[in-house]
PDB file of C-alpha atoms in Angstrom:
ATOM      1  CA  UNK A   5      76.641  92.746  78.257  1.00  0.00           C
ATOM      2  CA  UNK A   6      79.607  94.729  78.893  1.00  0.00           C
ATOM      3  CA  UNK A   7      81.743  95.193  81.767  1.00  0.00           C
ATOM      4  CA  UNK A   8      84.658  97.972  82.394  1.00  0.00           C
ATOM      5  CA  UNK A   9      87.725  96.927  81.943  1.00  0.00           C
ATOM      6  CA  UNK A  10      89.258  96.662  86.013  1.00  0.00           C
ATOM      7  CA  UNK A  11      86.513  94.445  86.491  1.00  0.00           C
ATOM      8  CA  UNK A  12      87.327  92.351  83.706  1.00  0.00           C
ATOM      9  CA  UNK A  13      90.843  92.574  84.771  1.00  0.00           C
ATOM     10  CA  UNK A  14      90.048  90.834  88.497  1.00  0.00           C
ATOM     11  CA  UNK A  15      88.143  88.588  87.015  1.00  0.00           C
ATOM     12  CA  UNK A  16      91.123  87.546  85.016  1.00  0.00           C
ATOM     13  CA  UNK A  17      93.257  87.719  87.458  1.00  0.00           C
ATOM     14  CA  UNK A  18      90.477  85.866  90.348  1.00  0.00           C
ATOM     15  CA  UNK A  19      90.671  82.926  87.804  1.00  0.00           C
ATOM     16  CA  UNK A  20      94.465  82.613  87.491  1.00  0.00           C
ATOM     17  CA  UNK A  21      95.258  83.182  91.609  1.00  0.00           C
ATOM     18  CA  UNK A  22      92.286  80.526  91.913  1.00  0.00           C
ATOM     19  CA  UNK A  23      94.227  78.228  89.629  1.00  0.00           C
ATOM     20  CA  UNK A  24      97.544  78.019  92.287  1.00  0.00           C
ATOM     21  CA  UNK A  25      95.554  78.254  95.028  1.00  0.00           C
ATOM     22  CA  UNK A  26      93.701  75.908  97.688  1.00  0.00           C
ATOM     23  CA  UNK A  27      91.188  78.637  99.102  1.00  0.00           C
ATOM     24  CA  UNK A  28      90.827  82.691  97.523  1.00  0.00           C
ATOM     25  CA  UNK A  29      89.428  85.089  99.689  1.00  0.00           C
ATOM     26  CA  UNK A  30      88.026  88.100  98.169  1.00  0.00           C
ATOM     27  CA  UNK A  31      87.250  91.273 100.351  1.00  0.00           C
ATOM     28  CA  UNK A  32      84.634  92.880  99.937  1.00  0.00           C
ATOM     29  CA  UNK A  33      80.934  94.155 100.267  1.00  0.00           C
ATOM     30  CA  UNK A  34      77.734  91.121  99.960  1.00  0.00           C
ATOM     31  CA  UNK A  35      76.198  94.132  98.089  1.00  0.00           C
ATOM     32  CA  UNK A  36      78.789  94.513  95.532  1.00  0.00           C
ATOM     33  CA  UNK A  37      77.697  92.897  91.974  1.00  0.00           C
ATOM     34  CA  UNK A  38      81.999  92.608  91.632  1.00  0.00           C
ATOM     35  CA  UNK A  39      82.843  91.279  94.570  1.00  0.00           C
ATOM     36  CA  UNK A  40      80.385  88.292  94.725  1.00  0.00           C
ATOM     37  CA  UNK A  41      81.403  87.814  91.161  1.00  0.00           C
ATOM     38  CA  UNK A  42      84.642  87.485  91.874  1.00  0.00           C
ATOM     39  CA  UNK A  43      83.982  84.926  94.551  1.00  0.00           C
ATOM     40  CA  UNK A  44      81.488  83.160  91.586  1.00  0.00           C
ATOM     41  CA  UNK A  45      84.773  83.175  89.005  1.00  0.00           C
ATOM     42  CA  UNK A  46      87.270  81.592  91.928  1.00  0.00           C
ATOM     43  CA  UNK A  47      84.513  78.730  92.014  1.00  0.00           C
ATOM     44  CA  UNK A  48      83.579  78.384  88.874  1.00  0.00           C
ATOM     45  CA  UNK A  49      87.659  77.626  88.600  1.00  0.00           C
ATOM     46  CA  UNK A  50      87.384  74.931  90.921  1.00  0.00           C
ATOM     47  CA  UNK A  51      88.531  76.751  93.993  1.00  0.00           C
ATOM     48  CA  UNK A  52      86.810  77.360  97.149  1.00  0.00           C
ATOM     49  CA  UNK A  53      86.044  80.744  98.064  1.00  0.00           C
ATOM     50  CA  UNK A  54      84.933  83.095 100.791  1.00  0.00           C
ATOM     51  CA  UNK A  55      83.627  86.189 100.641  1.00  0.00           C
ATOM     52  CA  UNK A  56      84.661  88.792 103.462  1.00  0.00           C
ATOM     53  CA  UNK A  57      84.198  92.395 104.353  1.00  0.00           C
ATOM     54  CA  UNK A  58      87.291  92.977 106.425  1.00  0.00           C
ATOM     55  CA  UNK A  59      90.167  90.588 108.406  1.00  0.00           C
ATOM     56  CA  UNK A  60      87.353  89.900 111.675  1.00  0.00           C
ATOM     57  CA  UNK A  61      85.266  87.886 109.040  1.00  0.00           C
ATOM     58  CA  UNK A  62      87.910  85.199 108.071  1.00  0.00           C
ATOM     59  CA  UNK A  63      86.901  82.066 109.926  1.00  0.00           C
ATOM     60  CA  UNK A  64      90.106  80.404 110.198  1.00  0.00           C
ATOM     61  CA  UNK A  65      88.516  76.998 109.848  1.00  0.00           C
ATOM     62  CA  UNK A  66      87.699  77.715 106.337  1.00  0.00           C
ATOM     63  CA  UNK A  67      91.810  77.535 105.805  1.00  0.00           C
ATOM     64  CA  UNK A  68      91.802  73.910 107.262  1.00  0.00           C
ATOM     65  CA  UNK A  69      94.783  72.454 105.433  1.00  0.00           C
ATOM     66  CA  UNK A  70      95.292  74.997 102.604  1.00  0.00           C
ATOM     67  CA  UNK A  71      99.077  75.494 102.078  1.00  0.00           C
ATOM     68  CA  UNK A  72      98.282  78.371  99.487  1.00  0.00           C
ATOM     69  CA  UNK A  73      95.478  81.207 100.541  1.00  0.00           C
ATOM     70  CA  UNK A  74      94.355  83.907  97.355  1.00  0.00           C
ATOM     71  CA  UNK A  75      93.552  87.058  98.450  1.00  0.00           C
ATOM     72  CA  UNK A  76      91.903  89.618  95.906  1.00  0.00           C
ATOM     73  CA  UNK A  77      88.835  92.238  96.458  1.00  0.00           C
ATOM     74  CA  UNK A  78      86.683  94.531  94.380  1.00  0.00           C
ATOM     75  CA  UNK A  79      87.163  97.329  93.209  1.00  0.00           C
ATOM     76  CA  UNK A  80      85.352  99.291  95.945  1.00  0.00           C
ATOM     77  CA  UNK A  81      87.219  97.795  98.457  1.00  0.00           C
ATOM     78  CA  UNK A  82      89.966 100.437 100.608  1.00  0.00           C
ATOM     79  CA  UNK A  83      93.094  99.323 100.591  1.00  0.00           C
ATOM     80  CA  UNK A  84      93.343  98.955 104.136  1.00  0.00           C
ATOM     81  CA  UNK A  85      90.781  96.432 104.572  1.00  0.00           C
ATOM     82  CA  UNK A  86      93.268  93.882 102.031  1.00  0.00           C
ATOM     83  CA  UNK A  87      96.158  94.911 104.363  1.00  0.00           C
ATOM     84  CA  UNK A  88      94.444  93.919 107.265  1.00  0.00           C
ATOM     85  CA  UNK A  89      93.473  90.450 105.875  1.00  0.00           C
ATOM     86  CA  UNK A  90      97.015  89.798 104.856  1.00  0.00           C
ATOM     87  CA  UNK A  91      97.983  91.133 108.223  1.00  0.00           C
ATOM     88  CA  UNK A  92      95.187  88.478 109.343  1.00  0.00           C
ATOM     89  CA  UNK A  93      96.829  85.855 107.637  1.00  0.00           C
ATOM     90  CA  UNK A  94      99.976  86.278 108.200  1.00  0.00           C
ATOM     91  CA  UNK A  95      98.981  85.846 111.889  1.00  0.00           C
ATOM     92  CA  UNK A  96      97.116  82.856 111.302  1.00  0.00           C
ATOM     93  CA  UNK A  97     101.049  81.253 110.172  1.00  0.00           C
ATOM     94  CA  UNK A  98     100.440  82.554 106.213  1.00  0.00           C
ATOM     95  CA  UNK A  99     104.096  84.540 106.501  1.00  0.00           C
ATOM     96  CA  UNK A 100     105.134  84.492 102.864  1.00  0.00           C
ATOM     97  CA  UNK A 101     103.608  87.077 100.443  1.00  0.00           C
ATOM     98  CA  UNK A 102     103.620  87.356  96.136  1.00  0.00           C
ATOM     99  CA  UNK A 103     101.609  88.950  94.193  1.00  0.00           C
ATOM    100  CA  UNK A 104      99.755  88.094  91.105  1.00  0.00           C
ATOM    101  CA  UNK A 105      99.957  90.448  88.178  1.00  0.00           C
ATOM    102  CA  UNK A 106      98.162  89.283  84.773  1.00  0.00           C
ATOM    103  CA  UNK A 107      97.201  92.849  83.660  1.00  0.00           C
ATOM    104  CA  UNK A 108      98.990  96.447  83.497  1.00  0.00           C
ATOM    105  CA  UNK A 109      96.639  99.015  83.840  1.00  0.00           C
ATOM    106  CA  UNK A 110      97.644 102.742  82.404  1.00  0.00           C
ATOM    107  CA  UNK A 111      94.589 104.374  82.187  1.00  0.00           C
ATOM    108  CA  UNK A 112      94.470 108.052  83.169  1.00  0.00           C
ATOM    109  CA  UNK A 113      91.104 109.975  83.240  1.00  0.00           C
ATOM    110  CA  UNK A 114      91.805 113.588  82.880  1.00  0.00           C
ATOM    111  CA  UNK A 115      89.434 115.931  84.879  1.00  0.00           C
ATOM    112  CA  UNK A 116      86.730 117.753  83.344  1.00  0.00           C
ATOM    113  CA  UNK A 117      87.440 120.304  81.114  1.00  0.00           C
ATOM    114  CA  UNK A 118      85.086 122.626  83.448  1.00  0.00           C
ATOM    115  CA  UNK A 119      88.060 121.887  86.843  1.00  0.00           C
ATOM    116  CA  UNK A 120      91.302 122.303  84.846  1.00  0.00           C
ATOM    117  CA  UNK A 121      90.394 125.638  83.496  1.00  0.00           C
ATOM    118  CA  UNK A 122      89.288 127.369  86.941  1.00  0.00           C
TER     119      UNK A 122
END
C-alpha cells in the first residue's frame, strides 16, 4: 500500500495545480501506473484532464475556453517532452509561465559501495 515518496509528491502537487486550474495536462506514457494516476488525482479534484505522451498529442480543442492550463508528468517522463508541451502551449496563445512547488525534495542516493571504491 505504499508508494515512494516523488510519486506521492506529484500527486500532491497534481491535486493543488488541479485546484487553480481549468484543464491539467500530464505527460506521459498510457503504460505508466504514475502517469494515469496522476491524470485520476487531477479528476478526482474536479479538474479535467488529459493524458499525453509528447506536445503532437494536445488536441487544442480540449483547451476550449480554459484561461489557466496545468502541466505536470511522471516521473519517467524526459524533460524535453514537458518543454515541448509548454513550448506547445505557449504557441497555442498560453505565453505566461509559474511554477508550482508544494514539496522540496533533497534526497541523494549514494552509489554502491562496490562503484565508489574502484
Amino acid at each position: 500500500d505504499d508508494i515512494c515518496y516523488a510519486t506521492q509528491n506529484r500527486q500532491v502537487a497534481a491535486r493543488a495545480l488541479a485546484a487553480e486550474c481549468d484543464i491539467v495536462l500530464v505527460v506521459g506514457s498510457r503504460t505508466s501506473s504514475n502517469s494515469t494516476r496522476l491524470v485520476e488525482v487531477a479528476r478526482g479534484a474536479g479538474t479535467r484532464a488529459e493524458l499525453i505522451a509528447d506536445a503532437s498529442a494536445l488536441d487544442p480543442a480540449w483547451l476550449g475556453d480554459a484561461t489557466v492550463v496545468g502541466l505536470t508528468s511522471g516521473a519517467s517522463a524526459p524533460e524535453s517532452l514537458v518543454d515541448g508541451v509548454i513550448e506547445r502551449l505557449r504557441g497555442l496563445g498560453y505565453a505566461t509561465t509559474r511554477t508550482v512547488t508544494t514539496a522540496e525534495e533533497h534526497v541523494v542516493f549514494p552509489l554502491p559501495r562496490e562503484l565508489r571504491d574502484s
